[in-house]
Short mmCIF file of C-alpha atoms and ligand atoms in Angstrom, two decimals:
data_model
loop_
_atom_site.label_atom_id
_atom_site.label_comp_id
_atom_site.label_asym_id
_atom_site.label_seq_id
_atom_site.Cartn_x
_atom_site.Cartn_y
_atom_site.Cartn_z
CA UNK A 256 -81.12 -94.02 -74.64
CA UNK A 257 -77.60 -94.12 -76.22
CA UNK A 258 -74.43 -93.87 -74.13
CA UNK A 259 -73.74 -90.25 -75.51
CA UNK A 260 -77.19 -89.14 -75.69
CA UNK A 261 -76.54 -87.59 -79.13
CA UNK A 262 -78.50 -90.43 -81.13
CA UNK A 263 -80.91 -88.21 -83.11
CA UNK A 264 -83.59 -90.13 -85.49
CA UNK A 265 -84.45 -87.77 -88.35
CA UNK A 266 -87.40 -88.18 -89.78
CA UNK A 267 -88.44 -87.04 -93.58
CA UNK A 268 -91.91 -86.63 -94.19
CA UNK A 269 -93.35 -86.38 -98.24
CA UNK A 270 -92.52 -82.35 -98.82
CA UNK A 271 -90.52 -80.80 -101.05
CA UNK A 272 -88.65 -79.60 -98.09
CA UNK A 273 -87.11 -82.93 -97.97
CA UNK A 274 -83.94 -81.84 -99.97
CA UNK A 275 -83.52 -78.96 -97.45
CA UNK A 276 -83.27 -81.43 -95.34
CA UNK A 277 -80.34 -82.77 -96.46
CA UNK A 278 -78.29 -79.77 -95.52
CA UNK A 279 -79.96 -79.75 -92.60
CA UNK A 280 -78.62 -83.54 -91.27
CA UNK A 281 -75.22 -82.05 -92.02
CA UNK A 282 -75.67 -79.53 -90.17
CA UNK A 283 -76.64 -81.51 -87.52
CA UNK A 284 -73.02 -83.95 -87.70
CA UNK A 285 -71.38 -81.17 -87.76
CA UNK A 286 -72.63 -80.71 -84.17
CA UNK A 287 -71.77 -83.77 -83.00
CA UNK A 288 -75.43 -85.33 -83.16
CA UNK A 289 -75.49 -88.95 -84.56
CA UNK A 290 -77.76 -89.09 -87.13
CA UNK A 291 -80.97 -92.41 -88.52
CA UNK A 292 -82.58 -91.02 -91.17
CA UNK A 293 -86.37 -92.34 -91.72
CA UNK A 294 -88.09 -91.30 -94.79
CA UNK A 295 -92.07 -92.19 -95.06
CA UNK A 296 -92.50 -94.19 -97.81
CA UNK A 297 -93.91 -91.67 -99.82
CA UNK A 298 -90.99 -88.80 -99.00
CA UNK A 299 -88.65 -90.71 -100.90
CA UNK A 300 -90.06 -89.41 -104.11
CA UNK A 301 -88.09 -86.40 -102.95
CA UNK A 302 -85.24 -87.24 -101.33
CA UNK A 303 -84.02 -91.41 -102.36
CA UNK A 304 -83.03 -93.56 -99.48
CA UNK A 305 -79.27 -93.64 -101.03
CA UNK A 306 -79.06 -90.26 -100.92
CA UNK A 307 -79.93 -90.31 -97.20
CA UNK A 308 -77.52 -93.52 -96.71
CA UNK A 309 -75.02 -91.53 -98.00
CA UNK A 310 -75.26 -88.72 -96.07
CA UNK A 311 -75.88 -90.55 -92.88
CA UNK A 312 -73.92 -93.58 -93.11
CA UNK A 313 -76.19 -95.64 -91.95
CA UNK A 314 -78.95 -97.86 -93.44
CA UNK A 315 -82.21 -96.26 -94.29
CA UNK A 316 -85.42 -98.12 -93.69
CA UNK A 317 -88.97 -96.62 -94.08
CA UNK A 318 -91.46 -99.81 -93.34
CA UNK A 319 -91.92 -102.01 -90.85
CA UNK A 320 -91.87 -104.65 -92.91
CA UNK A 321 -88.24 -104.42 -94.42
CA UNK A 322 -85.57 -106.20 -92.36
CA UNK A 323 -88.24 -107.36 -90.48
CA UNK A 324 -85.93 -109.35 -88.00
CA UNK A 325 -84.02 -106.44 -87.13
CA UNK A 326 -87.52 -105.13 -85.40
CA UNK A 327 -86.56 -101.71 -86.51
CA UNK A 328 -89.67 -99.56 -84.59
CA UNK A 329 -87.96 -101.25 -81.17
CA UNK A 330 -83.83 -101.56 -81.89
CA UNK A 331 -84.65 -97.47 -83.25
CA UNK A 332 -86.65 -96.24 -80.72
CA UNK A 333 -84.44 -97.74 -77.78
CA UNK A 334 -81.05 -96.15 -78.96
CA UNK A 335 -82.58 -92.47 -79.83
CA UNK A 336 -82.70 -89.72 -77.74
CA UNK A 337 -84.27 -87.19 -79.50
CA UNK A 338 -86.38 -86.63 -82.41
CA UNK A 339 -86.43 -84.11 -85.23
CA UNK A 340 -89.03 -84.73 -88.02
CA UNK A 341 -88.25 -81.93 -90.95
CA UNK A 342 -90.07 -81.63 -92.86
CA UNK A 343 -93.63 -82.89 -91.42
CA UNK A 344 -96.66 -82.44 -93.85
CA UNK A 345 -100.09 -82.06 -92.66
CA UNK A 346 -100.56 -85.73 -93.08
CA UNK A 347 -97.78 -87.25 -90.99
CA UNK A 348 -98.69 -84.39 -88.22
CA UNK A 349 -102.40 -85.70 -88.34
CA UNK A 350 -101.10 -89.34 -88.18
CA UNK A 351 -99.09 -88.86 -85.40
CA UNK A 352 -101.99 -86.79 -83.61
CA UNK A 353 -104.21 -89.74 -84.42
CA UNK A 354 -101.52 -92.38 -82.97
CA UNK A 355 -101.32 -94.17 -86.06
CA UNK A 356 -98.39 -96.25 -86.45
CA UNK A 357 -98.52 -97.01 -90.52
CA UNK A 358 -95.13 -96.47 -91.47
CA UNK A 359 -91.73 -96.67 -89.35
CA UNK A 360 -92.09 -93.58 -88.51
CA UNK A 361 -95.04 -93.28 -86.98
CA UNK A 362 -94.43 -96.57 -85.30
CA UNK A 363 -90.81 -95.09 -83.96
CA UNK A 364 -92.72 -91.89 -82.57
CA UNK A 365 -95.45 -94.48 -80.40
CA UNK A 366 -92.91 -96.59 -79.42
CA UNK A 367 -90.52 -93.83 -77.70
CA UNK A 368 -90.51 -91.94 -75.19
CA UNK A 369 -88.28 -89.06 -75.73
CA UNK A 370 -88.21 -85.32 -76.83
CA UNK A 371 -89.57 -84.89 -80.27
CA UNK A 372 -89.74 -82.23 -82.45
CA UNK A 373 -91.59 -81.20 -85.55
CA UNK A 374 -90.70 -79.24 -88.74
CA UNK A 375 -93.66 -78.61 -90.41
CA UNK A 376 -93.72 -77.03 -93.95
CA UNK A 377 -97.21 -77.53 -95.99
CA UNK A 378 -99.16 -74.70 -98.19
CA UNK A 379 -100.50 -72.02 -95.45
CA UNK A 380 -104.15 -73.17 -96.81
CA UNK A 381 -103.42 -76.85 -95.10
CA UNK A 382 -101.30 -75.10 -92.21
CA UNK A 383 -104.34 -72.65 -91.34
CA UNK A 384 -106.72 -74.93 -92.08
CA UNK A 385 -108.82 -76.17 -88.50
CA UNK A 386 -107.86 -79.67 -89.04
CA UNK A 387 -104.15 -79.01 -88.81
CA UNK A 388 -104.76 -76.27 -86.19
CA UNK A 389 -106.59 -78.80 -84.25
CA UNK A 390 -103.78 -81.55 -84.52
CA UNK A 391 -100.82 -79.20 -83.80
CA UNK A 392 -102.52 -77.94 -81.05
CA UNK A 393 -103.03 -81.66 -79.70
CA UNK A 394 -99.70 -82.91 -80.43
CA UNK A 395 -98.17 -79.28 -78.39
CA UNK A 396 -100.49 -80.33 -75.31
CA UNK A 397 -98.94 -83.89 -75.42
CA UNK A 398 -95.23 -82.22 -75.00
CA UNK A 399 -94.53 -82.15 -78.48
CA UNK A 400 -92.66 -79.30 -79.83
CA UNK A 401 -93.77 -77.85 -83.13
CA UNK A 402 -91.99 -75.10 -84.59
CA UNK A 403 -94.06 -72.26 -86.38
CA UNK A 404 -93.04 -72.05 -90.12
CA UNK A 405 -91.89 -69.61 -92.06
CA UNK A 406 -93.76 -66.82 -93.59
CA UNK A 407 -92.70 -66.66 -97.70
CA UNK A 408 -92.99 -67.18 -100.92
CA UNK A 409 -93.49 -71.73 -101.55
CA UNK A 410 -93.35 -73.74 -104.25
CA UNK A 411 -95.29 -71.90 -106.96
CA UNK A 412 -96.53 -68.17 -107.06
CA UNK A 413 -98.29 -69.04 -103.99
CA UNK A 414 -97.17 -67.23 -100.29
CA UNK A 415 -97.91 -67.29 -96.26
CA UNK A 416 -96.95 -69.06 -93.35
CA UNK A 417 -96.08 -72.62 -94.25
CA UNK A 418 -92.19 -72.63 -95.25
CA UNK A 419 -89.97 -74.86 -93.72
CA UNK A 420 -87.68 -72.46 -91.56
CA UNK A 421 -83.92 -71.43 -91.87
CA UNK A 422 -81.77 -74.66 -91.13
CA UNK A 423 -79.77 -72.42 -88.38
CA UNK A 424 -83.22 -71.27 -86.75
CA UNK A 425 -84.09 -75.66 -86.87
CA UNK A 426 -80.66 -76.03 -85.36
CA UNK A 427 -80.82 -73.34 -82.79
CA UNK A 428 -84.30 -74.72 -81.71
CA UNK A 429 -83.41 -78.41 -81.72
CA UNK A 430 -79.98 -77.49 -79.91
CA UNK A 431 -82.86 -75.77 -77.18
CA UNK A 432 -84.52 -78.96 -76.84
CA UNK A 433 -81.91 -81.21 -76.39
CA UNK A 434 -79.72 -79.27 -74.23
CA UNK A 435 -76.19 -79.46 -76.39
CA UNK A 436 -74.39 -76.80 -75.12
CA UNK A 437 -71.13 -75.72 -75.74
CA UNK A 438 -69.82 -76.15 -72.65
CA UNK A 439 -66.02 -76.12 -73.56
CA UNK A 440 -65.47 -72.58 -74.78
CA UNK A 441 -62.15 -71.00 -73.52
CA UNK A 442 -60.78 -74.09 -72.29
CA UNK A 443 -57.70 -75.35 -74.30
CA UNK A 444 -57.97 -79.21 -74.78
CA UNK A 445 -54.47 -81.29 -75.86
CA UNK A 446 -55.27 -84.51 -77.40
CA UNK A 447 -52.07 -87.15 -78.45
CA UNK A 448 -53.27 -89.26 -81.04
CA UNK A 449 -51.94 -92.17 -83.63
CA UNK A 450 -48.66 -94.39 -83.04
CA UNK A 451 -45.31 -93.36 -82.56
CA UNK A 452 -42.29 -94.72 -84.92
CA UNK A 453 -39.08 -95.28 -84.00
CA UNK A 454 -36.62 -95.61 -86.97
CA UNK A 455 -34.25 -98.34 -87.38
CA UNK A 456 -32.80 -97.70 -90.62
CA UNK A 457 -33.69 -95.02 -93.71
CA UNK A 458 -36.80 -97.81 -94.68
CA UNK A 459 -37.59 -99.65 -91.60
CA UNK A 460 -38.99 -98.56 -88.11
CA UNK A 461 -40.64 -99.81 -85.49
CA UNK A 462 -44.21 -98.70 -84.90
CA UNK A 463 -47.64 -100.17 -83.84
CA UNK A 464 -51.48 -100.64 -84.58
CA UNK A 465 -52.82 -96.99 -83.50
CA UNK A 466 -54.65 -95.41 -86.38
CA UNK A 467 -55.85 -92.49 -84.18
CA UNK A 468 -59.02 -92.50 -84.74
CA UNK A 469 -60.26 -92.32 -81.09
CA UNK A 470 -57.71 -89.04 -81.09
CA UNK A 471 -59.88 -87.21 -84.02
CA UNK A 472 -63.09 -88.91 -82.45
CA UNK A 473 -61.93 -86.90 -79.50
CA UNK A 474 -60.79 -83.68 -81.72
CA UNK A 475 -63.96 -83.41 -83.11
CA UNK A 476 -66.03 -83.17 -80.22
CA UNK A 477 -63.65 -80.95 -78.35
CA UNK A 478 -64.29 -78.38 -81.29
CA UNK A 479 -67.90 -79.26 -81.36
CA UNK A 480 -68.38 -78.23 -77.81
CA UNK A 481 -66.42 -75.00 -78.24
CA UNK A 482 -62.75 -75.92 -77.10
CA UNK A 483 -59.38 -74.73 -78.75
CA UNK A 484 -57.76 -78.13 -79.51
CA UNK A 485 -54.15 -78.79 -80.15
CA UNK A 486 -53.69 -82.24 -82.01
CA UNK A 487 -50.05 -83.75 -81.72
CA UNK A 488 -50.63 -86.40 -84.62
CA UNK A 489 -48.38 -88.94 -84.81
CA UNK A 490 -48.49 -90.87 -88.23
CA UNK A 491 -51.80 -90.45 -88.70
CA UNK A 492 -54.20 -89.30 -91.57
CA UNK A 493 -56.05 -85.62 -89.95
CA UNK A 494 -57.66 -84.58 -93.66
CA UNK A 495 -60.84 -84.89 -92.15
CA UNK A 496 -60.64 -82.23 -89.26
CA UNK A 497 -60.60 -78.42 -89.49
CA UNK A 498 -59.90 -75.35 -87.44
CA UNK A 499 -57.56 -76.51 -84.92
CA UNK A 500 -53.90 -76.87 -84.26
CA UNK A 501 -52.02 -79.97 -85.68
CA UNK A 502 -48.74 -81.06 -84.51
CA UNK A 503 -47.45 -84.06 -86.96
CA UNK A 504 -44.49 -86.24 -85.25
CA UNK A 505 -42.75 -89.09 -85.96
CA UNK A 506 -41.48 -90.43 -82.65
CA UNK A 507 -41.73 -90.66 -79.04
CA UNK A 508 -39.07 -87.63 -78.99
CA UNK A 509 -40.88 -85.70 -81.47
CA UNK A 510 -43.96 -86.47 -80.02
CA UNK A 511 -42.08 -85.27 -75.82
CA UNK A 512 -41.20 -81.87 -77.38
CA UNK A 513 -44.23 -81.27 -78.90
CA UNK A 514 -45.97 -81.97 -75.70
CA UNK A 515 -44.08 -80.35 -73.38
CA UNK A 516 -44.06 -76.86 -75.39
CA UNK A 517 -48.39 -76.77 -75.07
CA UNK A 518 -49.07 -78.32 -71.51
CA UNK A 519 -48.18 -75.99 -69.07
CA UNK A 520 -50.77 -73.73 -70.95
CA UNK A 521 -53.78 -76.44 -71.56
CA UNK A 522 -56.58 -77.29 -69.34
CA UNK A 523 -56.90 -80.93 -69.78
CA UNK A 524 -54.15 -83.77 -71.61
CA UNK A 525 -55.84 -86.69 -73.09
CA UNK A 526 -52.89 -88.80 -74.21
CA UNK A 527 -54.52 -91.72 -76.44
CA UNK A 528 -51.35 -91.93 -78.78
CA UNK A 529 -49.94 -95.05 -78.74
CA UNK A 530 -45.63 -94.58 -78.08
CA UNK A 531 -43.70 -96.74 -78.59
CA UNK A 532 -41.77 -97.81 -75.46
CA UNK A 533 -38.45 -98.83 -76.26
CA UNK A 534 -36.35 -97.35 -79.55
CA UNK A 535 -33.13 -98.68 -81.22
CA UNK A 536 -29.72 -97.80 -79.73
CA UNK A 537 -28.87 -96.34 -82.55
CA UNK A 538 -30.32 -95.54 -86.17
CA UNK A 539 -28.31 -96.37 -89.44
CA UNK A 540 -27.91 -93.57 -92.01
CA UNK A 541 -27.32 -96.26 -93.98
CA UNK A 542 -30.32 -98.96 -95.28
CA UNK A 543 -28.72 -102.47 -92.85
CA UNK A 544 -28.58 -105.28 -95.58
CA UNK A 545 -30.77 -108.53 -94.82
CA UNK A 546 -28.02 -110.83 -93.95
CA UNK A 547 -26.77 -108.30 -91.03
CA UNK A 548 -30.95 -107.78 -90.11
CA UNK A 549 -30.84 -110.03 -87.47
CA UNK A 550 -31.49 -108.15 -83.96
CA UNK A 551 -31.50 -104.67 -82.98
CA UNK A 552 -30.50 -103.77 -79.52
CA UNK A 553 -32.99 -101.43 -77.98
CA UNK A 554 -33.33 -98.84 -75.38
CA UNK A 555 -36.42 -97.40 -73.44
CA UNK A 556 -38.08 -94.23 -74.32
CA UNK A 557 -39.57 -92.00 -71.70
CA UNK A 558 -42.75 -92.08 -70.18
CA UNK A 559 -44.47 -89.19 -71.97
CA UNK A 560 -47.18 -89.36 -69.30
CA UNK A 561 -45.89 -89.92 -66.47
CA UNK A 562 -43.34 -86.77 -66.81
CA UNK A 563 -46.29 -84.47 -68.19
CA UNK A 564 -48.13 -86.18 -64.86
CA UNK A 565 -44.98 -84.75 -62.26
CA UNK A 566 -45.36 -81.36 -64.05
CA UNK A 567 -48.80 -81.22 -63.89
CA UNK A 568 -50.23 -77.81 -61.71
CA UNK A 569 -54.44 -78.13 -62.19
CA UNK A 570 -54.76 -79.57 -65.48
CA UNK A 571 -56.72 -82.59 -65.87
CA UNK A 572 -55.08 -85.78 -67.33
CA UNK A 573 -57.08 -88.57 -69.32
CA UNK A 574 -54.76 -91.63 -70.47
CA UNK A 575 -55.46 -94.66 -72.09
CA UNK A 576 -54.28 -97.76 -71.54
CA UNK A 577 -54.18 -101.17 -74.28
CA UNK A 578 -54.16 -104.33 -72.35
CA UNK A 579 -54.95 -107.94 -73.38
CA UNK A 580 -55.23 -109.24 -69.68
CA UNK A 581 -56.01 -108.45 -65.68
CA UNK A 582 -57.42 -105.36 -67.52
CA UNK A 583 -58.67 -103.59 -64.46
CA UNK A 584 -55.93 -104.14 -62.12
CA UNK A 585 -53.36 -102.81 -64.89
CA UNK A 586 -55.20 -99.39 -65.80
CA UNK A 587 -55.78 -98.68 -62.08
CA UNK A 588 -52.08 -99.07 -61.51
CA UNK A 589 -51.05 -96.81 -64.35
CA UNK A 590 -53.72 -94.23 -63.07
CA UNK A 591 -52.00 -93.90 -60.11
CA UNK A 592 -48.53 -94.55 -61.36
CA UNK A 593 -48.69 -92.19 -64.16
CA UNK A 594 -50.94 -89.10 -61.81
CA UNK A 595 -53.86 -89.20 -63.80
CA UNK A 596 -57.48 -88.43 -62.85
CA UNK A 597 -59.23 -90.51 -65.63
CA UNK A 598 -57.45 -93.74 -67.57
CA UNK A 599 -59.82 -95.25 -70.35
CA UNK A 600 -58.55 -98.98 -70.56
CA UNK A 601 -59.79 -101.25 -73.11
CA UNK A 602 -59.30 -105.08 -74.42
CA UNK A 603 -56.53 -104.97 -77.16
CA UNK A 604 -56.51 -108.66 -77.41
CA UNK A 605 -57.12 -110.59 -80.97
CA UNK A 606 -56.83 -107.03 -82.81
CA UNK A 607 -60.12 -105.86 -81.43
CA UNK A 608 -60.46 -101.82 -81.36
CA UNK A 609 -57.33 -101.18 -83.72
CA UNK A 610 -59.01 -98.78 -86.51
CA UNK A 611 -62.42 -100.00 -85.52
CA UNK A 612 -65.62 -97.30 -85.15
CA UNK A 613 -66.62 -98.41 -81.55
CA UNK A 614 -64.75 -99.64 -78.56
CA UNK A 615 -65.80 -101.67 -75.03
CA UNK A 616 -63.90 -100.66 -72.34
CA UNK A 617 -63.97 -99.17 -69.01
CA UNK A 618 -63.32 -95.26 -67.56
CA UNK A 619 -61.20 -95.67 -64.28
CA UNK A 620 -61.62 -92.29 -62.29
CA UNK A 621 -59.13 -91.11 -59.40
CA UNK A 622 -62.55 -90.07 -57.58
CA UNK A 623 -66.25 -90.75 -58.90
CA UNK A 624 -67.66 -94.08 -60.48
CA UNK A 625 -66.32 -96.01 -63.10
CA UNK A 626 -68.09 -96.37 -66.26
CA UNK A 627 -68.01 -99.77 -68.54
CA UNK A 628 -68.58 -99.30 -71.60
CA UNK A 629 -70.21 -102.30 -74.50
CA UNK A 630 -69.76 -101.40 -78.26
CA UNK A 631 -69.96 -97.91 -78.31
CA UNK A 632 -69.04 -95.45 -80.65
CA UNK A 633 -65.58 -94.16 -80.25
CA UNK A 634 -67.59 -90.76 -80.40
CA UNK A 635 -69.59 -91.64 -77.76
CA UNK A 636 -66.67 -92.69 -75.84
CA UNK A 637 -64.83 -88.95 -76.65
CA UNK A 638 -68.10 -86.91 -74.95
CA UNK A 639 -68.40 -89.02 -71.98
CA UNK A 640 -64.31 -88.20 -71.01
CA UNK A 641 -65.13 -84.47 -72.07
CA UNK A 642 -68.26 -84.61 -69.59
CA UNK A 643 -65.54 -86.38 -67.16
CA UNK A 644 -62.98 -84.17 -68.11
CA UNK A 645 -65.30 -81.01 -67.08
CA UNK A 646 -66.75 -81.95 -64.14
CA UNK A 647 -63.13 -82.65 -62.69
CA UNK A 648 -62.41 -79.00 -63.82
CA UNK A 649 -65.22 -77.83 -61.76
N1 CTP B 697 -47.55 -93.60 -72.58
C1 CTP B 697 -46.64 -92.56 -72.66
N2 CTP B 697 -45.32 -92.81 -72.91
C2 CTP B 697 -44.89 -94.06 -73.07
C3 CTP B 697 -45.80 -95.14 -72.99
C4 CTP B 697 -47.13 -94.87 -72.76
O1 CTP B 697 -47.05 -91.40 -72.51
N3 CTP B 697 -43.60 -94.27 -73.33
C5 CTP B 697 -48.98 -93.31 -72.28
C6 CTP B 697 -49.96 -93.73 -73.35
O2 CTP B 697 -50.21 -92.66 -74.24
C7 CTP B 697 -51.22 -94.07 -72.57
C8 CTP B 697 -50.67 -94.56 -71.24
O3 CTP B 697 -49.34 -94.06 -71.14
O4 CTP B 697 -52.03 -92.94 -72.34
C9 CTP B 697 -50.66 -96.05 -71.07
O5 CTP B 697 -50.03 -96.66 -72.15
P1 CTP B 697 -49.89 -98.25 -72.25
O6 CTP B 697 -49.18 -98.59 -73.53
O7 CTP B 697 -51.20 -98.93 -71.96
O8 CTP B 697 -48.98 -98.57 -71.01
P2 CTP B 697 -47.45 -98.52 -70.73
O9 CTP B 697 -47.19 -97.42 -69.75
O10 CTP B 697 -46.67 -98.49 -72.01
O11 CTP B 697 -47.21 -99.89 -69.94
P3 CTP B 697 -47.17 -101.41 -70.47
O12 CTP B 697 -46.65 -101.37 -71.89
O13 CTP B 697 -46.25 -102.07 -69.53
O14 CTP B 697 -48.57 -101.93 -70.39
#
């Protein structure tokens, strides 16, 4: 089981659904699932494993007997939480009704022990036929879910029950099974994100590490689950993220106006954007030549936070907090310092999370257990303060 129980193995059986199911694993990112492809052997005369490395980012194994020290059938089987094999042919449903484990596949599917469902697409002779009936019956009895196929035309002139189904009707159904529900809609989410800067001169500032990806990690699964997001983005790339409301700032003061004009009307803050604490005294119009570079006097900034936090009426307020030491002590004393019901602190020392894909950390709550978190994606991290973030709204 994976920390945000959105680890989905997808597996490919040898029909010339396959390429349908390319679509479909989009589909399936787009909803915030975390996608393994595995291919049988003999699907990939369809679909190639690079095309489904591509498309899922990750590597793409089909026997046991590649990377054999990774022991694939057990490091797979105990991070997934659901299955989705689409499309299965009439021979991977009667292998996996048989319990044979001859590919890593079918050894994934005896070695777990969580939901799995099945795609099947095959000509409506093989899908009618009593051997099949007899397997998908088993396999239903067992707790399997098997979708019906389509009725249509298939490959050739041939037609009948045995086309692989509508990838929304998949989605819908798999979105059934594993219980994703879009739990967020009508509530207005603000996320901070990226690093402040705070100029010195026309060419030189002072900044930090933040490259805001935990902020669009965040975003995305905010949108997934139905919220209206408002990003306030400071100096960081958002190309990748659609159909929400971007703010893009420069500095802490940018970044306190932008704020302050959104949070009286949102329903939960989640300030991960790294400000910068302290700015010059003053900024030169003029670029300060190198021999007169030699200290700038500084002065603080606000505390974004902790003024949103004396404002606050019923929203909920998630912070973050970068510390390289007494990590625990630190966070708990900014949760309280700042008013916050949930601070995510995590270990900034020797550069580790800075524009990384996963973080360790731990969620500090105002009321309810803490959570520590090993190595996790940073989009695992984003649903588990959502779920957080929800429950505190009641
Ligand atoms: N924060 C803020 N305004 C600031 C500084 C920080 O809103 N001027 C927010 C950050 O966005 C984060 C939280 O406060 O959510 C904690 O930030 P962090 O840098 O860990 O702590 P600081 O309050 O800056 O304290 P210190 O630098 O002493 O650790």
């Amino acid at each position: 089981m994976s920390a945000n129980a959105r680890e989905v193995v997808l597996g490919v059986g040898a029909g010339i659904a396959a390429y349908k199911a390319c679509d479909l694993l989009r589909r399936l990112q787009d909803r915030g699932y975390v996608i393994t492809v595995v291919p049988t052997p003999s699907s990939l005369n369809f679909v190639g494993a690079a095309t489904w490395a591509a498309l899922s980012g990750r590597p793409v194994t089909s026997q046991v007997w590649e990377n054999t020290h990774e022991v694939a059938h057990i490091s797979i089987a105990e991070r997934t939480d659901f299955f989705l094999i689409a499309p299965a042919t009439a021979d991977l449903i009667a292998r996996i009704a048989a319990g044979r484990a001859d590919d890593l596949l079918t050894n994934l599917v005896l070695a777990s022990d969580v939901p799995i469902m099945i795609v099947p697409a095959m000509h409506p002779q093989m899908w009618n036929d009593a051997a099949t009936v007899a397997n998908v019956e088993m396999l239903r009895a067992r707790g399997y879910i098997v979708m019906e196929p389509d009725v249509g035309r298939l490959t050739g002139s041939d037609s009948g029950q045995g086309r692989f189904p509508e990838v929304s009707a998949i989605i819908e159904r798999f979105d059934a099974v594993t219980g994703n529900v879009r739990d967020l809609i009508g509530r207005k989410i603000l996320i901070s994100g990226g690093g402040t800067r705070e100029d010195i001169d026309p060419v030189r500032f002072i900044g930090n590490r933040s490259s805001g990806k935990q902020s669009i990690a965040i975003a995305k699964a905010a949108l997934q689950r139905g919220a209206e997001v408002h990003l306030v983005a400071a100096n960081m790339d958002t190309s990748t993220l659609q159909d929400l409301n971007v703010t893009h700032v420069e500095s802490a003061a940018q970044m306190r106006e932008a704020l302050a004009g959104t949070f009286e009307s949102c329903d939960v803050l989640i300030m991960c954007a790294a400000v910068a604490d302290a700015k010059p005294v003053r900024t030169v119009v003029e670029k300060i030549k190198k021999s007169l570079f030699t200290s700038i006097e500084l002065e603080a900034n606000p505390d974004l936070l902790a003024e949103l936090g004396k404002r606050k009426i019923s929203q909920v307020m998630i912070g973050f907090a970068a510390e390289t030491s007494n990590l625990i002590e630190s966070a708990r004393a900014k949760l309280v310092a700042k008013g916050l019901d949930i601070i995510y602190v995590n270990d900034v020392s020797n550069g580790a999370i800075f524009g990384k894909d996963t973080t360790s950390g731990m969620i500090l709550k105002r009321t309810g257990a803490d959570i520590a978190l090993k190595e996790v994606s940073k989009d695992a991290l984003a649903n588990l303060l959502l779920d957080d973030a929800l429950r505190q709204l009641g």
